[in-house]
PDB file of C-alpha atoms in Angstrom:
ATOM      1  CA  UNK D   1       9.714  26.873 -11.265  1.00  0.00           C
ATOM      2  CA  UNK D   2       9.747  25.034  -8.607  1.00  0.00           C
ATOM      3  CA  UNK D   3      11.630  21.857  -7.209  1.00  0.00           C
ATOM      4  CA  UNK D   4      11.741  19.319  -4.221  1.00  0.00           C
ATOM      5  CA  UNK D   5      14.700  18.562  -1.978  1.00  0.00           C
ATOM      6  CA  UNK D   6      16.661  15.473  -1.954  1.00  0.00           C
ATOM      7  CA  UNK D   7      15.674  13.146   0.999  1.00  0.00           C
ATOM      8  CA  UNK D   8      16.715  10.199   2.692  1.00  0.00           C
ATOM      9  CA  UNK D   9      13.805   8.449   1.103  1.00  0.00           C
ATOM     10  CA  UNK D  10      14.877   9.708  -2.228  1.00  0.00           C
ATOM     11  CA  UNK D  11      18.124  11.135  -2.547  1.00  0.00           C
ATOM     12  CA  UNK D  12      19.055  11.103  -6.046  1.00  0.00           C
ATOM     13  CA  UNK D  13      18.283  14.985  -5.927  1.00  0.00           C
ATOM     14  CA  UNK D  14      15.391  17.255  -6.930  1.00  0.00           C
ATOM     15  CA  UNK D  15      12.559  16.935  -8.548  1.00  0.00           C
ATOM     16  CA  UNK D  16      10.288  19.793 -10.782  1.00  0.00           C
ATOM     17  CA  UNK D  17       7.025  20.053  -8.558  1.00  0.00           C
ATOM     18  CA  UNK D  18       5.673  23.452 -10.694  1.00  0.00           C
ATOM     19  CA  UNK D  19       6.507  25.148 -13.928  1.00  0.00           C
ATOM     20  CA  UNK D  20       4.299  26.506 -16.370  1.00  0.00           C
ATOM     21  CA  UNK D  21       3.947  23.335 -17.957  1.00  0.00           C
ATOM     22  CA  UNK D  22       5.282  20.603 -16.463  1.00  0.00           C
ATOM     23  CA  UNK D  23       4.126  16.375 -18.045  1.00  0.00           C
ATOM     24  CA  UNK D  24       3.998  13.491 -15.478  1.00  0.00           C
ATOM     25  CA  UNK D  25       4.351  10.161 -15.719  1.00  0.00           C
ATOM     26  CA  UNK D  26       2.068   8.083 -13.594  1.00  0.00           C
ATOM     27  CA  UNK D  27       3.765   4.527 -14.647  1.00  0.00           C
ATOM     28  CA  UNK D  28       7.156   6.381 -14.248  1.00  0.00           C
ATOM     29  CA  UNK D  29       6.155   7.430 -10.786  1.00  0.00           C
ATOM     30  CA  UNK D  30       4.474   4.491  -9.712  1.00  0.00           C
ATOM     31  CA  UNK D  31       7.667   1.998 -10.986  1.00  0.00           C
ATOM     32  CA  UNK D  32       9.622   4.373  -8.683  1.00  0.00           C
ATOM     33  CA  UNK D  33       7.764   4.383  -5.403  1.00  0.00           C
ATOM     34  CA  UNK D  34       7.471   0.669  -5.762  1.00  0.00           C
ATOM     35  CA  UNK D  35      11.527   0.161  -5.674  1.00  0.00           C
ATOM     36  CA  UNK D  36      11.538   2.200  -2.851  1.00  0.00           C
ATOM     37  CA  UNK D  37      12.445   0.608   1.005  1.00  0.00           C
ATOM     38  CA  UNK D  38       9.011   2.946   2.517  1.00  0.00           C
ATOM     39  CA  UNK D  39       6.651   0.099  -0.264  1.00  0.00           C
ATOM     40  CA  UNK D  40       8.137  -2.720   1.083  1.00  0.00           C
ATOM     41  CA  UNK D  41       8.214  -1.447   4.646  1.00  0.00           C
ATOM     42  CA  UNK D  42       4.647  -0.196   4.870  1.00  0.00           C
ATOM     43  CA  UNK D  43       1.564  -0.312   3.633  1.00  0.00           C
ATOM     44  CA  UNK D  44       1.591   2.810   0.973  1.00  0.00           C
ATOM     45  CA  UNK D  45       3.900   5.272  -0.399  1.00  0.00           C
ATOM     46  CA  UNK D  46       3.288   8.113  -2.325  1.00  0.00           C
ATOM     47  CA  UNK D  47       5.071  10.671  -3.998  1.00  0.00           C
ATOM     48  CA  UNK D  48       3.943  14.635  -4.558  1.00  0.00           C
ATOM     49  CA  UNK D  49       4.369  15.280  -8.403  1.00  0.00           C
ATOM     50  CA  UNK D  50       2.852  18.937  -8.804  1.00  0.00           C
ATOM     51  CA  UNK D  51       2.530  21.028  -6.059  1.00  0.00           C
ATOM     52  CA  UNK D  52       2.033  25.299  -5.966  1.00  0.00           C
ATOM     53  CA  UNK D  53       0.201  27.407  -3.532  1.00  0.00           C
ATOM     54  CA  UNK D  54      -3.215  26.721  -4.242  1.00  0.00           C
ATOM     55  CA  UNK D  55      -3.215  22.911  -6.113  1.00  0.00           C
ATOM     56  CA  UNK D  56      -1.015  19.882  -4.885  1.00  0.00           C
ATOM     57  CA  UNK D  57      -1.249  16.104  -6.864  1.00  0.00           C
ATOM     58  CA  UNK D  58      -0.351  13.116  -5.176  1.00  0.00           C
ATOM     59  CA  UNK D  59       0.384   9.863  -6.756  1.00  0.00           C
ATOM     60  CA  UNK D  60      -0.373   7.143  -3.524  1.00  0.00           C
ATOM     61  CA  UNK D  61       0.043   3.247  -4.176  1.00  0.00           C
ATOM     62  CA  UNK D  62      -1.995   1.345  -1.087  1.00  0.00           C
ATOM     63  CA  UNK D  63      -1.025  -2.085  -0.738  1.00  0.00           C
ATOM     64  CA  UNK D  64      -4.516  -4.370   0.067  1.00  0.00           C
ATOM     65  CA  UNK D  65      -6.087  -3.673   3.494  1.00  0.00           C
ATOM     66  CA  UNK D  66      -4.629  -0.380   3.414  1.00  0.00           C
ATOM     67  CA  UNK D  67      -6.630   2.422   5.828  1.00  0.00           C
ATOM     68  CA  UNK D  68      -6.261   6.215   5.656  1.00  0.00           C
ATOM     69  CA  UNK D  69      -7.616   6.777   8.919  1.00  0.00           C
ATOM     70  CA  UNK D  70     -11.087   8.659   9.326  1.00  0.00           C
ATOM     71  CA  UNK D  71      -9.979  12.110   8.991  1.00  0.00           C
ATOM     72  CA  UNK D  72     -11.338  15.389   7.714  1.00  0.00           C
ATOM     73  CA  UNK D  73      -8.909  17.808   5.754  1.00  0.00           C
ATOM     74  CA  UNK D  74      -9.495  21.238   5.189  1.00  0.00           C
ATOM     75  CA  UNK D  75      -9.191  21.528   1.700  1.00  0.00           C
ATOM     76  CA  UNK D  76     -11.492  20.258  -1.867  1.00  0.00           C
ATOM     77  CA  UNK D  77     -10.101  17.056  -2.490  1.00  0.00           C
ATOM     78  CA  UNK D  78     -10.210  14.656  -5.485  1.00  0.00           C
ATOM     79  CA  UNK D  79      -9.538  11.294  -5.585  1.00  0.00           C
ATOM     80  CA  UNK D  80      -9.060   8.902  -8.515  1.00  0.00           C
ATOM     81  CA  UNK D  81      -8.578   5.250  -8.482  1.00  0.00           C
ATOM     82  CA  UNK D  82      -6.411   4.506 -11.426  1.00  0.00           C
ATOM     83  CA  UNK D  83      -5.733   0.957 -10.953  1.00  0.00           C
ATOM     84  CA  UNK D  84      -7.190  -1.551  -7.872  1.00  0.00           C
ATOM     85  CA  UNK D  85     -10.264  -0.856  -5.579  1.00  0.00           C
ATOM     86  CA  UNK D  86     -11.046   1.044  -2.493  1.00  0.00           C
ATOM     87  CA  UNK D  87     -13.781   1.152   0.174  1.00  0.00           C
ATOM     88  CA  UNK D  88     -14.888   4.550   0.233  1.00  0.00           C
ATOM     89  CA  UNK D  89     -16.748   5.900   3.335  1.00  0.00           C
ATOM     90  CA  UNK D  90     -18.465   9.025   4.581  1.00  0.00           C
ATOM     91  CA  UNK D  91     -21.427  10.790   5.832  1.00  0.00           C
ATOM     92  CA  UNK D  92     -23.060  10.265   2.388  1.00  0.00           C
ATOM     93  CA  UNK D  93     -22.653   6.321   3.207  1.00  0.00           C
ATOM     94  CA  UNK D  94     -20.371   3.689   1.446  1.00  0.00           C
ATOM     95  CA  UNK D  95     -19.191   2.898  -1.817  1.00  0.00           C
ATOM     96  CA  UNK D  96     -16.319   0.692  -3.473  1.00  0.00           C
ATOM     97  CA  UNK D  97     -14.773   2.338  -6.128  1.00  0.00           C
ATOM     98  CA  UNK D  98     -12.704   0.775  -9.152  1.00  0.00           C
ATOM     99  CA  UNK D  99     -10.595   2.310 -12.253  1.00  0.00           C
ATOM    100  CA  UNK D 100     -12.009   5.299 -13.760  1.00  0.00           C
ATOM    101  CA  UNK D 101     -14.093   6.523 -10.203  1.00  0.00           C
ATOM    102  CA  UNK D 102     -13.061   9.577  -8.876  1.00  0.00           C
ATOM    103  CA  UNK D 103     -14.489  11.095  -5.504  1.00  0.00           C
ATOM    104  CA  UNK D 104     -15.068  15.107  -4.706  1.00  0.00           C
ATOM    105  CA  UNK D 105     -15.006  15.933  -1.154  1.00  0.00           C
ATOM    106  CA  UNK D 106     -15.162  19.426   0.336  1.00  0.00           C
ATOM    107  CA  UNK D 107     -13.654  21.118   2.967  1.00  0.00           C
ATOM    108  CA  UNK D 108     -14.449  19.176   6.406  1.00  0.00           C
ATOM    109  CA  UNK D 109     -16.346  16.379   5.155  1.00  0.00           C
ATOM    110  CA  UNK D 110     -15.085  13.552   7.863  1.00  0.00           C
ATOM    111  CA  UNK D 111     -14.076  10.184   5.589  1.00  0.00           C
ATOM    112  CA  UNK D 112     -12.637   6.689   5.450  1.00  0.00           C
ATOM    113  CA  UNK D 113     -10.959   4.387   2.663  1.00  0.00           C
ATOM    114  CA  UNK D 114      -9.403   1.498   2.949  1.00  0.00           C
ATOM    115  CA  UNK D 115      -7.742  -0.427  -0.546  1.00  0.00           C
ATOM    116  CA  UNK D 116      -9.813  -3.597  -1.176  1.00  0.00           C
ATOM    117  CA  UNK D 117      -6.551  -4.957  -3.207  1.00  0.00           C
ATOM    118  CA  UNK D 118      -3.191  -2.859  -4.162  1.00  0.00           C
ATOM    119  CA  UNK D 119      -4.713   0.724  -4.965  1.00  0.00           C
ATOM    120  CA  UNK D 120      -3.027   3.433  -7.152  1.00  0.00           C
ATOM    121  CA  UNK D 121      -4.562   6.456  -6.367  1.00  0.00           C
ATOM    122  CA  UNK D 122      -3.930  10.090  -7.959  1.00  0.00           C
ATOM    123  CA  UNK D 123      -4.679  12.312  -5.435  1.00  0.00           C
ATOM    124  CA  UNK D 124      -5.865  15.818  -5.884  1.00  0.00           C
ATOM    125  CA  UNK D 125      -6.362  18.906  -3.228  1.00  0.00           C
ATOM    126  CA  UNK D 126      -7.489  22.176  -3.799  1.00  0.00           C
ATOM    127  CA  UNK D 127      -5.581  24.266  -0.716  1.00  0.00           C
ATOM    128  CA  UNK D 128      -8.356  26.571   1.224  1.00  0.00           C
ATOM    129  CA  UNK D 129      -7.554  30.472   1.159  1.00  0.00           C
ATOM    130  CA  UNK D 130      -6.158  30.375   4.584  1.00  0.00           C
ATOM    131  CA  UNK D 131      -3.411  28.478   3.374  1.00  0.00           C
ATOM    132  CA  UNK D 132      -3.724  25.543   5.441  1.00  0.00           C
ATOM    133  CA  UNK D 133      -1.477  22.766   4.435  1.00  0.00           C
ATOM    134  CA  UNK D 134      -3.265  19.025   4.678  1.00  0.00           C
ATOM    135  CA  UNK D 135      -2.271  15.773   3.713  1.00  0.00           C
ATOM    136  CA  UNK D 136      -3.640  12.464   3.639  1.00  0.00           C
ATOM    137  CA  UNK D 137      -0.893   9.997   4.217  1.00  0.00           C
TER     138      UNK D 137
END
């Protein structure tokens, strides 16, 4: 098993990240992050709720107008919009997707989102063999 350490940003202690099975809460997680001083300060948060070697999920809330700057990560990524909409961009052009669209990106494809209106996204990447660590916040 695995757990998280406490931070300043959440201190009430640690969390389970990996076990051999292990049920998450989106609503639960999403109630959190939204009570937390990082929402109301900027314009996301997101919190890690699985996270091994080789797979790690990310719950992200964007607040409208929200970017994640062009980037390219070096890992498969998923991306689900659960609630809200987002501007999706990349070399295979431009596309605004709503609850229930989920995006598959591999390794090095550059990209660009920005939330239309608040955005809950669930977050999903596939770590590449070298290990690399990536994130998208």
């Amino acid at each position: 098993m695995k757990y998280n350490e406490a931070t300043a940003n959440r201190p009430e202690g640690s969390r389970l990240l990996d076990a051999s099975q292990l049920y998450i809460s989106i609503p639960e997680h999403i109630a959190k992050i939204k009570e937390e001083k990082a929402w109301e300060k900027n314009d996301r948060n997101a919190i890690t709720v699985f996270k091994n070697g080789e797979v790690t999920i990310t719950v992200m809330l964007l607040k409208g107008g929200a970017t994640l700057l062009p980037q390219e990560v070096d890992a498969l990524v998923t991306a689900q919009v659960v609630e809200g909409m987002i501007s999706f961009e990349s070399t295979q052009g431009k596309k605004n997707m709503t609850k229930g669209n989920i995006v598959v990106l591999h390794s090095s494809q550059p990209f660009n989102a920005t939330a239309i209106e608040e955005t809950i996204l669930l977050l999903t990447v596939f770590h590449t063999e070298s290990g690399v660590q990536t994130s998208l916040l």
